[in-house]
Amino acid sequence: MNLEIKVLWDQINRGIIKFRGIYSAWSKKHGISYNEMLVLYTIRDNHYCTQKQVCDSYLLPPQTMNHVFNKMCADGIIEISSKYGRGKEKAFVLTEYGKAYSAPFIDSLNKVEERAIELMGKDKIYSMTTLVQEFDYALGVALEEND
């Protein structure tokens, strides 16, 4: 790999790590784990979530997320939803307590993300999203070809 490409690659990796780190720091500041935030984030976007959905979306181990889901259920934040479940795959929604509990986190996160979009502009966010998705695809193809 030539030096120019190596520098670009390092910048991409650092950017991704920092991006995730910002969400992790935000979660810690609000007294929840990063993985709990991902569950709340997914429910915010879809109104429900499954363990598989979160694991697949964020490339997390099922054992880790099983612990997070069990804890959130035990804490009364989420509950199984018969409406969204499919076969053996359990779907979870916020309980009434969970809605009240998560509202400050979700509101804060929404404001942070809206402000970030405001600072960058929708066009740049759209372009970045498209490029990251293309990059994910290309990297996946390249890794498969290398196996």
PDB file of C-alpha atoms in Angstrom:
ATOM      1  CA  MET A   1       0.000   0.000   0.000  1.00  0.00           C
ATOM      2  CA  ASN A   2       1.501   3.342  -0.982  1.00  0.00           C
ATOM      3  CA  LEU A   3       1.935   6.070   1.631  1.00  0.00           C
ATOM      4  CA  GLU A   4      -0.839   8.332   0.311  1.00  0.00           C
ATOM      5  CA  ILE A   5      -3.421   5.520   0.464  1.00  0.00           C
ATOM      6  CA  LYS A   6      -2.158   4.421   3.885  1.00  0.00           C
ATOM      7  CA  VAL A   7      -2.612   7.967   5.246  1.00  0.00           C
ATOM      8  CA  LEU A   8      -6.150   8.135   3.807  1.00  0.00           C
ATOM      9  CA  TRP A   9      -6.966   4.713   5.230  1.00  0.00           C
ATOM     10  CA  ASP A  10      -5.709   5.750   8.671  1.00  0.00           C
ATOM     11  CA  GLN A  11      -7.791   8.945   8.523  1.00  0.00           C
ATOM     12  CA  ILE A  12     -10.923   6.963   7.636  1.00  0.00           C
ATOM     13  CA  ASN A  13     -10.346   4.499  10.469  1.00  0.00           C
ATOM     14  CA  ARG A  14      -9.647   7.238  13.004  1.00  0.00           C
ATOM     15  CA  GLY A  15     -12.736   9.139  11.849  1.00  0.00           C
ATOM     16  CA  ILE A  16     -14.942   6.073  12.314  1.00  0.00           C
ATOM     17  CA  ILE A  17     -13.469   5.348  15.748  1.00  0.00           C
ATOM     18  CA  LYS A  18     -13.928   8.982  16.822  1.00  0.00           C
ATOM     19  CA  PHE A  19     -17.479   9.003  15.452  1.00  0.00           C
ATOM     20  CA  ARG A  20     -18.394   5.971  17.567  1.00  0.00           C
ATOM     21  CA  GLY A  21     -16.414   7.392  20.484  1.00  0.00           C
ATOM     22  CA  ILE A  22     -18.524  10.544  20.478  1.00  0.00           C
ATOM     23  CA  TYR A  23     -21.677   8.443  20.838  1.00  0.00           C
ATOM     24  CA  SER A  24     -20.008   6.383  23.561  1.00  0.00           C
ATOM     25  CA  ALA A  25     -18.989   9.538  25.477  1.00  0.00           C
ATOM     26  CA  TRP A  26     -22.496  10.949  25.073  1.00  0.00           C
ATOM     27  CA  SER A  27     -23.954   7.709  26.473  1.00  0.00           C
ATOM     28  CA  LYS A  28     -21.593   7.708  29.447  1.00  0.00           C
ATOM     29  CA  LYS A  29     -22.416  11.357  30.159  1.00  0.00           C
ATOM     30  CA  HIS A  30     -26.095  10.393  30.316  1.00  0.00           C
ATOM     31  CA  GLY A  31     -25.505   7.371  32.561  1.00  0.00           C
ATOM     32  CA  ILE A  32     -26.235   4.611  30.072  1.00  0.00           C
ATOM     33  CA  SER A  33     -23.981   2.164  28.288  1.00  0.00           C
ATOM     34  CA  TYR A  34     -23.170   2.542  24.614  1.00  0.00           C
ATOM     35  CA  ASN A  35     -24.992  -0.723  23.880  1.00  0.00           C
ATOM     36  CA  GLU A  36     -28.105   0.422  25.770  1.00  0.00           C
ATOM     37  CA  MET A  37     -27.997   3.605  23.709  1.00  0.00           C
ATOM     38  CA  LEU A  38     -27.946   1.492  20.534  1.00  0.00           C
ATOM     39  CA  VAL A  39     -31.103  -0.315  21.659  1.00  0.00           C
ATOM     40  CA  LEU A  40     -32.852   2.977  22.450  1.00  0.00           C
ATOM     41  CA  TYR A  41     -31.556   4.457  19.184  1.00  0.00           C
ATOM     42  CA  THR A  42     -32.947   1.537  17.181  1.00  0.00           C
ATOM     43  CA  ILE A  43     -36.306   1.731  18.942  1.00  0.00           C
ATOM     44  CA  ARG A  44     -36.360   5.481  18.299  1.00  0.00           C
ATOM     45  CA  ASP A  45     -35.948   4.873  14.570  1.00  0.00           C
ATOM     46  CA  ASN A  46     -38.159   1.766  14.176  1.00  0.00           C
ATOM     47  CA  HIS A  47     -40.529   1.905  17.188  1.00  0.00           C
ATOM     48  CA  TYR A  48     -39.251  -1.571  18.134  1.00  0.00           C
ATOM     49  CA  CYS A  49     -36.105  -3.647  17.814  1.00  0.00           C
ATOM     50  CA  THR A  50     -34.910  -7.212  17.887  1.00  0.00           C
ATOM     51  CA  GLN A  51     -31.640  -8.463  19.274  1.00  0.00           C
ATOM     52  CA  LYS A  52     -30.676  -9.689  15.801  1.00  0.00           C
ATOM     53  CA  GLN A  53     -31.441  -6.296  14.299  1.00  0.00           C
ATOM     54  CA  VAL A  54     -29.120  -4.519  16.740  1.00  0.00           C
ATOM     55  CA  CYS A  55     -26.372  -7.152  16.382  1.00  0.00           C
ATOM     56  CA  ASP A  56     -26.521  -7.037  12.573  1.00  0.00           C
ATOM     57  CA  SER A  57     -26.715  -3.240  12.381  1.00  0.00           C
ATOM     58  CA  TYR A  58     -23.756  -2.600  14.672  1.00  0.00           C
ATOM     59  CA  LEU A  59     -21.773  -5.846  14.276  1.00  0.00           C
ATOM     60  CA  LEU A  60     -22.082  -6.743  17.944  1.00  0.00           C
ATOM     61  CA  PRO A  61     -21.877 -10.232  19.449  1.00  0.00           C
ATOM     62  CA  PRO A  62     -25.257 -11.782  20.324  1.00  0.00           C
ATOM     63  CA  GLN A  63     -24.023 -12.756  23.820  1.00  0.00           C
ATOM     64  CA  THR A  64     -23.230  -9.125  24.629  1.00  0.00           C
ATOM     65  CA  MET A  65     -26.560  -7.865  23.397  1.00  0.00           C
ATOM     66  CA  ASN A  66     -28.451 -10.701  25.103  1.00  0.00           C
ATOM     67  CA  HIS A  67     -27.072  -9.419  28.405  1.00  0.00           C
ATOM     68  CA  VAL A  68     -28.087  -5.825  27.514  1.00  0.00           C
ATOM     69  CA  PHE A  69     -31.627  -6.856  26.502  1.00  0.00           C
ATOM     70  CA  ASN A  70     -32.042  -8.987  29.646  1.00  0.00           C
ATOM     71  CA  LYS A  71     -30.881  -6.100  31.855  1.00  0.00           C
ATOM     72  CA  MET A  72     -33.148  -3.580  30.122  1.00  0.00           C
ATOM     73  CA  CYS A  73     -36.101  -5.966  30.508  1.00  0.00           C
ATOM     74  CA  ALA A  74     -35.279  -6.577  34.186  1.00  0.00           C
ATOM     75  CA  ASP A  75     -35.031  -2.808  34.724  1.00  0.00           C
ATOM     76  CA  GLY A  76     -38.501  -2.376  33.188  1.00  0.00           C
ATOM     77  CA  ILE A  77     -37.257  -0.281  30.253  1.00  0.00           C
ATOM     78  CA  ILE A  78     -38.237  -2.621  27.425  1.00  0.00           C
ATOM     79  CA  GLU A  79     -40.667  -5.497  27.038  1.00  0.00           C
ATOM     80  CA  ILE A  80     -41.439  -8.150  24.462  1.00  0.00           C
ATOM     81  CA  SER A  81     -43.916  -7.052  21.804  1.00  0.00           C
ATOM     82  CA  SER A  82     -46.188  -9.609  20.190  1.00  0.00           C
ATOM     83  CA  LYS A  83     -47.087  -7.019  17.542  1.00  0.00           C
ATOM     84  CA  TYR A  84     -43.603  -6.839  16.005  1.00  0.00           C
ATOM     85  CA  GLY A  85     -42.190 -10.298  16.781  1.00  0.00           C
ATOM     86  CA  ARG A  86     -41.688 -12.789  13.965  1.00  0.00           C
ATOM     87  CA  GLY A  87     -41.619 -16.487  14.760  1.00  0.00           C
ATOM     88  CA  LYS A  88     -38.898 -17.169  17.305  1.00  0.00           C
ATOM     89  CA  GLU A  89     -37.404 -13.692  16.894  1.00  0.00           C
ATOM     90  CA  LYS A  90     -38.544 -11.554  19.819  1.00  0.00           C
ATOM     91  CA  ALA A  91     -39.209  -7.885  19.251  1.00  0.00           C
ATOM     92  CA  PHE A  92     -38.931  -5.335  22.028  1.00  0.00           C
ATOM     93  CA  VAL A  93     -40.634  -2.004  22.632  1.00  0.00           C
ATOM     94  CA  LEU A  94     -40.350   0.577  25.368  1.00  0.00           C
ATOM     95  CA  THR A  95     -42.551   0.121  28.408  1.00  0.00           C
ATOM     96  CA  GLU A  96     -44.394   3.161  29.736  1.00  0.00           C
ATOM     97  CA  TYR A  97     -41.559   3.537  32.242  1.00  0.00           C
ATOM     98  CA  GLY A  98     -39.061   3.061  29.404  1.00  0.00           C
ATOM     99  CA  LYS A  99     -40.670   5.870  27.410  1.00  0.00           C
ATOM    100  CA  ALA A 100     -40.368   8.267  30.341  1.00  0.00           C
ATOM    101  CA  TYR A 101     -36.869   6.987  31.188  1.00  0.00           C
ATOM    102  CA  SER A 102     -35.519   7.313  27.642  1.00  0.00           C
ATOM    103  CA  ALA A 103     -37.248  10.559  26.629  1.00  0.00           C
ATOM    104  CA  PRO A 104     -34.477  12.843  27.972  1.00  0.00           C
ATOM    105  CA  PHE A 105     -31.781  10.744  26.237  1.00  0.00           C
ATOM    106  CA  ILE A 106     -33.607  10.600  22.939  1.00  0.00           C
ATOM    107  CA  ASP A 107     -34.489  14.310  23.024  1.00  0.00           C
ATOM    108  CA  SER A 108     -30.875  15.205  23.770  1.00  0.00           C
ATOM    109  CA  LEU A 109     -29.557  12.907  21.057  1.00  0.00           C
ATOM    110  CA  ASN A 110     -32.046  14.283  18.538  1.00  0.00           C
ATOM    111  CA  LYS A 111     -30.890  17.828  19.300  1.00  0.00           C
ATOM    112  CA  VAL A 112     -27.218  16.863  18.983  1.00  0.00           C
ATOM    113  CA  GLU A 113     -27.771  15.148  15.642  1.00  0.00           C
ATOM    114  CA  GLU A 114     -29.963  17.963  14.311  1.00  0.00           C
ATOM    115  CA  ARG A 115     -27.283  20.491  15.284  1.00  0.00           C
ATOM    116  CA  ALA A 116     -24.564  18.423  13.606  1.00  0.00           C
ATOM    117  CA  ILE A 117     -26.626  18.356  10.408  1.00  0.00           C
ATOM    118  CA  GLU A 118     -27.187  22.095  10.721  1.00  0.00           C
ATOM    119  CA  LEU A 119     -23.431  22.684  11.099  1.00  0.00           C
ATOM    120  CA  MET A 120     -22.494  20.493   8.127  1.00  0.00           C
ATOM    121  CA  GLY A 121     -25.493  20.976   5.892  1.00  0.00           C
ATOM    122  CA  LYS A 122     -27.896  18.371   4.556  1.00  0.00           C
ATOM    123  CA  ASP A 123     -26.076  18.082   1.224  1.00  0.00           C
ATOM    124  CA  LYS A 124     -22.805  17.072   2.884  1.00  0.00           C
ATOM    125  CA  ILE A 125     -24.598  14.628   5.190  1.00  0.00           C
ATOM    126  CA  TYR A 126     -26.322  13.073   2.179  1.00  0.00           C
ATOM    127  CA  SER A 127     -23.040  12.818   0.268  1.00  0.00           C
ATOM    128  CA  MET A 128     -21.240  11.371   3.280  1.00  0.00           C
ATOM    129  CA  THR A 129     -23.981   8.783   3.790  1.00  0.00           C
ATOM    130  CA  THR A 130     -23.859   7.715   0.153  1.00  0.00           C
ATOM    131  CA  LEU A 131     -20.059   7.471   0.171  1.00  0.00           C
ATOM    132  CA  VAL A 132     -19.930   5.509   3.432  1.00  0.00           C
ATOM    133  CA  GLN A 133     -22.503   3.035   2.107  1.00  0.00           C
ATOM    134  CA  GLU A 134     -20.523   2.626  -1.126  1.00  0.00           C
ATOM    135  CA  PHE A 135     -17.323   2.203   0.891  1.00  0.00           C
ATOM    136  CA  ASP A 136     -18.970  -0.432   3.143  1.00  0.00           C
ATOM    137  CA  TYR A 137     -20.041  -2.354   0.051  1.00  0.00           C
ATOM    138  CA  ALA A 138     -16.625  -2.111  -1.637  1.00  0.00           C
ATOM    139  CA  LEU A 139     -14.815  -3.160   1.543  1.00  0.00           C
ATOM    140  CA  GLY A 140     -17.151  -6.119   1.955  1.00  0.00           C
ATOM    141  CA  VAL A 141     -16.548  -7.248  -1.632  1.00  0.00           C
ATOM    142  CA  ALA A 142     -12.784  -6.853  -1.253  1.00  0.00           C
ATOM    143  CA  LEU A 143     -12.770  -8.863   1.987  1.00  0.00           C
ATOM    144  CA  GLU A 144     -14.835 -11.649   0.415  1.00  0.00           C
ATOM    145  CA  GLU A 145     -12.496 -11.781  -2.588  1.00  0.00           C
ATOM    146  CA  ASN A 146      -9.538 -12.094  -0.238  1.00  0.00           C
ATOM    147  CA  ASP A 147     -10.953 -15.129   1.624  1.00  0.00           C
TER     148      ASP A 147
END
